[in-house]
Short mmCIF file of N, CA and C in Angstrom, two decimals:
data_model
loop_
_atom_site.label_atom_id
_atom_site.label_comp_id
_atom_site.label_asym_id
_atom_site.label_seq_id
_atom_site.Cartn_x
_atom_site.Cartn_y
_atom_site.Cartn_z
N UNK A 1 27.20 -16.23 33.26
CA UNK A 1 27.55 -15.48 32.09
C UNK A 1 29.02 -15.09 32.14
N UNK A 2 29.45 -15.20 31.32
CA UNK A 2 31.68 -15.07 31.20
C UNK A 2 31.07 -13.27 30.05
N UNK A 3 32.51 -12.57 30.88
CA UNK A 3 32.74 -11.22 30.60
C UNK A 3 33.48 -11.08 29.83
N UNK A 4 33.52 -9.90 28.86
CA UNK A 4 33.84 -10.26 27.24
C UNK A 4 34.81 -9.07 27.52
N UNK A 5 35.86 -9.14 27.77
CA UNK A 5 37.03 -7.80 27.43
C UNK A 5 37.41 -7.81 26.00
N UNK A 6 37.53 -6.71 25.85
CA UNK A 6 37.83 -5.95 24.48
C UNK A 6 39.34 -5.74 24.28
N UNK A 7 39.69 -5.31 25.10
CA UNK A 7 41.48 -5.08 25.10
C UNK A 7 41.66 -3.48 24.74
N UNK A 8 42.64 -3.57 23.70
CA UNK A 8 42.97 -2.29 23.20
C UNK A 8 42.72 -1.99 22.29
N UNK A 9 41.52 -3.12 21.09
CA UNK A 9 41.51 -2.90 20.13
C UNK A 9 40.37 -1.54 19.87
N UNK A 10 39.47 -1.30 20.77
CA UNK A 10 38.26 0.05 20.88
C UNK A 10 38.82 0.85 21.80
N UNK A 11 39.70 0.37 22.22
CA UNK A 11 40.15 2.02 23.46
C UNK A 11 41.04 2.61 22.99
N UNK A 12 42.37 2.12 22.18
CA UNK A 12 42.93 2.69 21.60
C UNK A 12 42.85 3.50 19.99
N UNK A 13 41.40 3.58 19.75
CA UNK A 13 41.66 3.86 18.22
C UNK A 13 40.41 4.87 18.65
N UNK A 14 40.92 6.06 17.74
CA UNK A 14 40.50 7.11 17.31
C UNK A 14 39.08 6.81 16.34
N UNK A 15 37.85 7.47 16.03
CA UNK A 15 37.31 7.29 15.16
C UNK A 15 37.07 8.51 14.27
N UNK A 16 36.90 8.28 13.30
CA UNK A 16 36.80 9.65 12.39
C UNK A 16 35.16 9.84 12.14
N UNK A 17 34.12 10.68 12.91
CA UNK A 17 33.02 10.83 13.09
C UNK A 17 32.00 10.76 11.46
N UNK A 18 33.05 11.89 10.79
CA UNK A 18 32.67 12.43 9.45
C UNK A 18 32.66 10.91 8.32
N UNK A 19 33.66 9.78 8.19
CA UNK A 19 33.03 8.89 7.63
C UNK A 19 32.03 8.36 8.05
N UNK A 20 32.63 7.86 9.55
CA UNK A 20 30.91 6.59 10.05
C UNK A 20 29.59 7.68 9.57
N UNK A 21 29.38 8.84 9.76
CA UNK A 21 28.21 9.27 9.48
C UNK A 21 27.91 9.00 7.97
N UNK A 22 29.39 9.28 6.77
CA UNK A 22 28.78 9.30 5.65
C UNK A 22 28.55 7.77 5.19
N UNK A 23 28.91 6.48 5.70
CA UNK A 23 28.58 5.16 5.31
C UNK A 23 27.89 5.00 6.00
N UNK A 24 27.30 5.87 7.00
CA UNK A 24 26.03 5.11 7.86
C UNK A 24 24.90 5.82 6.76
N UNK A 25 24.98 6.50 5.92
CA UNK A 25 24.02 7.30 5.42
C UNK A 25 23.82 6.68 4.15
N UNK A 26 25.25 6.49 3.31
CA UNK A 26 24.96 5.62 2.43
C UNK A 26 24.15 3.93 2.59
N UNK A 27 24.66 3.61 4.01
CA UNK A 27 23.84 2.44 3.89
C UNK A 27 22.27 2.38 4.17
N UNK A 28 21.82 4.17 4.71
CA UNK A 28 20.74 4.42 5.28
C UNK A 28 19.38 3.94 3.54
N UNK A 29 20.39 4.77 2.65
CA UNK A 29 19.90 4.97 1.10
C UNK A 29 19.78 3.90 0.39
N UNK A 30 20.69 2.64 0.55
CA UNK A 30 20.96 1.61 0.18
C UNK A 30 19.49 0.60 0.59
N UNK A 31 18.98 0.95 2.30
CA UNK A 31 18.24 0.17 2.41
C UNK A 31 16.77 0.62 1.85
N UNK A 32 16.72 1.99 1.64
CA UNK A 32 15.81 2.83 1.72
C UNK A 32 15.61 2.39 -0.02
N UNK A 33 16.24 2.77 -0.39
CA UNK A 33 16.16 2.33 -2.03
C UNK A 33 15.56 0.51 -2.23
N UNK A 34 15.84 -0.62 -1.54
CA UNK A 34 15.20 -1.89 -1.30
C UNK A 34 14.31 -1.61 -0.72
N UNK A 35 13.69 -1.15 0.20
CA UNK A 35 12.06 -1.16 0.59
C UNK A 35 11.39 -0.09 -0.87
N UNK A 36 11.76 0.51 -0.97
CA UNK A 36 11.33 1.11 -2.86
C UNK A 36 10.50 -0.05 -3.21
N UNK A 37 11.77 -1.12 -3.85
CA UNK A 37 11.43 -1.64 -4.57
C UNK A 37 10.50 -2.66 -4.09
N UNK A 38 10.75 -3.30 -2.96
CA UNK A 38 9.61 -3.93 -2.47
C UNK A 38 7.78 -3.45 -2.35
N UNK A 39 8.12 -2.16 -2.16
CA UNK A 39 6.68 -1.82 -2.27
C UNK A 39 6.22 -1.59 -3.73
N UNK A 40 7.02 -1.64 -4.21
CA UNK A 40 6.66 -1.44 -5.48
C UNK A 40 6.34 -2.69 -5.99
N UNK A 41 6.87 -4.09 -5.82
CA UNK A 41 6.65 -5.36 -5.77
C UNK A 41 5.11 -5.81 -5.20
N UNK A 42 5.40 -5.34 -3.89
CA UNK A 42 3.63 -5.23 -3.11
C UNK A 42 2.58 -4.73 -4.20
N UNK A 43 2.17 -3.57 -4.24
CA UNK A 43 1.93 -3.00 -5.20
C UNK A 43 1.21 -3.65 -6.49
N UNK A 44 2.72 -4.35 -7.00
CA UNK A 44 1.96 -5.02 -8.79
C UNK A 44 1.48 -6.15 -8.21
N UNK A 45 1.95 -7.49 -6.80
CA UNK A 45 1.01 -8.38 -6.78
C UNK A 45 -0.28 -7.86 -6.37
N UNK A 46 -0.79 -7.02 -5.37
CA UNK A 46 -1.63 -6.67 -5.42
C UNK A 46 -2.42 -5.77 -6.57
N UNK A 47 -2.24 -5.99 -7.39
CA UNK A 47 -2.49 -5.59 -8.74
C UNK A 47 -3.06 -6.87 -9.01
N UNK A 48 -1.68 -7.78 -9.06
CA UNK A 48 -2.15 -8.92 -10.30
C UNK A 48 -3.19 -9.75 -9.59
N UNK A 49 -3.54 -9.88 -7.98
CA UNK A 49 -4.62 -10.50 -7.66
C UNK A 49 -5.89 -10.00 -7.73
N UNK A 50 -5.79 -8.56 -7.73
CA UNK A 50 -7.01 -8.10 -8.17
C UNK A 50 -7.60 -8.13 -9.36
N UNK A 51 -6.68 -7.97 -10.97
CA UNK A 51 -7.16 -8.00 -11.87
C UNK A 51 -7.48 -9.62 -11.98
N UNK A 52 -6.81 -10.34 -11.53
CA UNK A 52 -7.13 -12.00 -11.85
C UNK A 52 -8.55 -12.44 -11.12
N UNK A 53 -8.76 -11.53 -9.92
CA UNK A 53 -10.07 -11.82 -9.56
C UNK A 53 -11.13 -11.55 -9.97
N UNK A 54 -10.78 -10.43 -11.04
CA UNK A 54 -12.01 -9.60 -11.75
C UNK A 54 -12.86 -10.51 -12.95
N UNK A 55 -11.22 -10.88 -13.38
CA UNK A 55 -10.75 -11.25 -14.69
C UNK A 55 -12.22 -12.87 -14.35
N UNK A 56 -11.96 -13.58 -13.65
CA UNK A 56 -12.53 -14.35 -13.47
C UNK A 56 -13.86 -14.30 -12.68
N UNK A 57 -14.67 -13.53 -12.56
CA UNK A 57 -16.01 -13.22 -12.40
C UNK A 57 -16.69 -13.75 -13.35
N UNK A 58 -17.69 -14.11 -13.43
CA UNK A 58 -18.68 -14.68 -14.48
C UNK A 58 -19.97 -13.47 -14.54
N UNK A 59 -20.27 -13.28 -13.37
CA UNK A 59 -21.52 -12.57 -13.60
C UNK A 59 -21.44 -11.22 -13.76
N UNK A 60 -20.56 -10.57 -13.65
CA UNK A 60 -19.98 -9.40 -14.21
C UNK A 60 -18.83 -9.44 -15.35
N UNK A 61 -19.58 -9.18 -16.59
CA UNK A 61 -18.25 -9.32 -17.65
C UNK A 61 -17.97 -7.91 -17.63
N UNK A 62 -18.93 -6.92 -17.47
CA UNK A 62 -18.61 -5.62 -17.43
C UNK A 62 -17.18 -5.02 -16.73
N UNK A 63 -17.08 -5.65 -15.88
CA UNK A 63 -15.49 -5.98 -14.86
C UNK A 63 -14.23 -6.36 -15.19
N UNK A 64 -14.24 -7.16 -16.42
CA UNK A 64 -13.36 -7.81 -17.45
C UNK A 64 -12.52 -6.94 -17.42
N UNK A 65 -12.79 -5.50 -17.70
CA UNK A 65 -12.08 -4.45 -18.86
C UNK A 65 -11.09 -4.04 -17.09
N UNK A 66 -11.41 -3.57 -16.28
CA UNK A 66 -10.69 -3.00 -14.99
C UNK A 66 -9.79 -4.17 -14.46
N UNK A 67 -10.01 -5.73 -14.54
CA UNK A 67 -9.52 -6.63 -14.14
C UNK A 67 -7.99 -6.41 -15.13
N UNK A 68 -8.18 -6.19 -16.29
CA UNK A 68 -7.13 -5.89 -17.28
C UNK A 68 -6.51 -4.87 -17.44
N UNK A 69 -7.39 -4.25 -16.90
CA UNK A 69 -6.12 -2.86 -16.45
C UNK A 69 -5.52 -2.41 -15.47
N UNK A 70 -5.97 -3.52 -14.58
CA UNK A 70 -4.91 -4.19 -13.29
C UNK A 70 -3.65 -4.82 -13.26
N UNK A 71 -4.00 -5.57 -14.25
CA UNK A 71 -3.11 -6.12 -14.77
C UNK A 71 -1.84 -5.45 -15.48
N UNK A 72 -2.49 -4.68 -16.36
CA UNK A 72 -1.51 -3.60 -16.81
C UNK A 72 -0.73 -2.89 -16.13
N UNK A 73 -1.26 -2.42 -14.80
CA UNK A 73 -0.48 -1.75 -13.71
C UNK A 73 0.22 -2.34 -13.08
N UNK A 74 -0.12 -3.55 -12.98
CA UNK A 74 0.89 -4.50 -12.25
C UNK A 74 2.06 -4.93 -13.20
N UNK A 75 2.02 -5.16 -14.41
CA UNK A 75 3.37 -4.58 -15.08
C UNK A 75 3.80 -3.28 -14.82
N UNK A 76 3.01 -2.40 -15.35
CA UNK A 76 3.85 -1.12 -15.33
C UNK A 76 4.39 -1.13 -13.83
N UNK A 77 4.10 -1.48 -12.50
CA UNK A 77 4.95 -1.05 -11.31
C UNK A 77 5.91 -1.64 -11.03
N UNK A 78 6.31 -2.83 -11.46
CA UNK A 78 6.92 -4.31 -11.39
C UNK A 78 8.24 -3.03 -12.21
N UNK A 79 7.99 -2.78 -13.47
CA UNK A 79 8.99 -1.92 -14.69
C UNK A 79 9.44 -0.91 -13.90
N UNK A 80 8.56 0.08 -13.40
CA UNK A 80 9.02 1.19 -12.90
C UNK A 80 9.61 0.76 -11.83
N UNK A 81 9.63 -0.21 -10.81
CA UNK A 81 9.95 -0.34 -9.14
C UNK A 81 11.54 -0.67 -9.80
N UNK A 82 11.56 -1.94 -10.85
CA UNK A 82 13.07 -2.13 -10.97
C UNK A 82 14.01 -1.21 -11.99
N UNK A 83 13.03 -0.35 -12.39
CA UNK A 83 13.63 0.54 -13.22
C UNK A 83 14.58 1.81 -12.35
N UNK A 84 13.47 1.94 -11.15
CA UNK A 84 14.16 3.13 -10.04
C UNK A 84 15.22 2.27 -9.79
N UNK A 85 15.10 1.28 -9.17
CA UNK A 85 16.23 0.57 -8.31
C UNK A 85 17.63 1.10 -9.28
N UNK A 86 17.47 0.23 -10.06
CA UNK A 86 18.51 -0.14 -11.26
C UNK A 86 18.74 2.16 -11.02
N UNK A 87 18.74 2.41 -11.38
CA UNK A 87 19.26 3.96 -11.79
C UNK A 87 20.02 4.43 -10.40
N UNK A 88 18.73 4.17 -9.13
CA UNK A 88 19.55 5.16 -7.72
C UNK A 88 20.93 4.05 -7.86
N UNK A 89 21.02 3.11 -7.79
CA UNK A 89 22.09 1.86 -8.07
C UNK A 89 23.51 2.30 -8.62
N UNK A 90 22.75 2.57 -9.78
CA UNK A 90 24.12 3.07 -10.60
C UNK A 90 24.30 4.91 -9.77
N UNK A 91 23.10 5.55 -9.55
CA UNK A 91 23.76 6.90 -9.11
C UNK A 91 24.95 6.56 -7.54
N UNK A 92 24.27 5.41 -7.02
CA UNK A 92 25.29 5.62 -5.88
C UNK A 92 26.85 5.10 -6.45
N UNK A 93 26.64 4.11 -7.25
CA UNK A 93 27.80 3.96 -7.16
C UNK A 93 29.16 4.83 -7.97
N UNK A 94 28.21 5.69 -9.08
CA UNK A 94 29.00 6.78 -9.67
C UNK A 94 29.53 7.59 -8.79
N UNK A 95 28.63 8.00 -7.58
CA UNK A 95 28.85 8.85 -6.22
C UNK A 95 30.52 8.26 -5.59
N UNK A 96 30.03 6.96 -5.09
CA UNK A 96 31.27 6.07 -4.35
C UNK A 96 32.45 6.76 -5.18
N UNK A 97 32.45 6.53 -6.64
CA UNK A 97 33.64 6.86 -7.47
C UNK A 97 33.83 7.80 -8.10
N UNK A 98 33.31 8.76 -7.26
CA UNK A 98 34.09 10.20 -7.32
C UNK A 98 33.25 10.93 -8.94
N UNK A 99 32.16 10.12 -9.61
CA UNK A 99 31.66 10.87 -11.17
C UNK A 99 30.47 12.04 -10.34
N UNK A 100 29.88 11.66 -9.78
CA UNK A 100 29.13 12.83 -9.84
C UNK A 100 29.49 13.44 -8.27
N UNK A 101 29.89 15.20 -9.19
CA UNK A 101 30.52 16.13 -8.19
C UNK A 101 29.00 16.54 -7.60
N UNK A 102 29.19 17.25 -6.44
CA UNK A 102 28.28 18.25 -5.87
C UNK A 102 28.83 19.92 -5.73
N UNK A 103 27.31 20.39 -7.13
CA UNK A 103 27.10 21.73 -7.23
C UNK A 103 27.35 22.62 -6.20
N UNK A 104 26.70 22.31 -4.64
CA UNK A 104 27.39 23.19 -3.67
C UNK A 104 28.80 23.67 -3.31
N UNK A 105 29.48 22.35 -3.55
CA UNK A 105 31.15 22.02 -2.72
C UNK A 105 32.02 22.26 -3.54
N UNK A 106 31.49 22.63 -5.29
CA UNK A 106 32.24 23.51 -5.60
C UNK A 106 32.04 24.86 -5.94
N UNK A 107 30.88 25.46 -5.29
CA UNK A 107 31.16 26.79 -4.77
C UNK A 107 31.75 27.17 -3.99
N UNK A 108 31.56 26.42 -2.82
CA UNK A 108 32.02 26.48 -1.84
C UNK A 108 33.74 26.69 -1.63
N UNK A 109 34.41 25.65 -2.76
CA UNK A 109 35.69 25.49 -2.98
C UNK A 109 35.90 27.33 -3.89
N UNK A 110 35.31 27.46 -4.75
CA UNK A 110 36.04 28.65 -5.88
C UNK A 110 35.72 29.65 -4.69
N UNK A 111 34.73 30.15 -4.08
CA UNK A 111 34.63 31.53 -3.41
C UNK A 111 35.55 31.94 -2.35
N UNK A 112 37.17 31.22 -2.02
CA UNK A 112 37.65 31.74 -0.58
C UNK A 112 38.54 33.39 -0.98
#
């Protein structure tokens, strides 16, 4: 195995604690917001295989009606899963660019 020196490029540099924490956090939200939507994905297929299994029963037509309103849910979560996405999306990135202030930090700022 050959030994990997670094040089001066990590020994000499300072790090500033307070960003890495706040882009480690944003990317914490970033991923956290994609498993959202994935389960929310999970979710409507398991929806749509259940109502399709219902849906196709023969000896229970009585079943028909729940198979279809499986179905229905599996739209509606599919809408809502990319509907969240799409919004935290745009909230982070209004965040990144400085539109939405935080209520605390400017109390914090007027009271010295």
């Amino acid at each position: 195995m050959r030994r990997v020196k670094f040089g001066k490029l990590f020994t000499g540099r300072k790090i500033d604690e307070s960003i890495i924490r706040e882009h480690l956090a944003l990317e914490r939200t970033k991923l956290a917001n994609e498993r959202t939507l994935l389960s929310y994905t999970q979710a409507a297929l398991y929806f749509l295989l259940g109502g399709l299994a219902l849906i196709q029963l023969k000896e229970y037509e009585e079943m028909h009606y729940i198979g279809y309103l499986a179905l229905v849910f599996s739209v509606l979560f599919v809408t809502v899963g990319i509907w969240r996405f799409i919004v935290l999306k745009n909230k982070m990135k209004d965040l990144l660019k400085g539109k939405v202030e935080s209520s605390a930090g400017e109390e914090e700022q007027e009271d010295p």
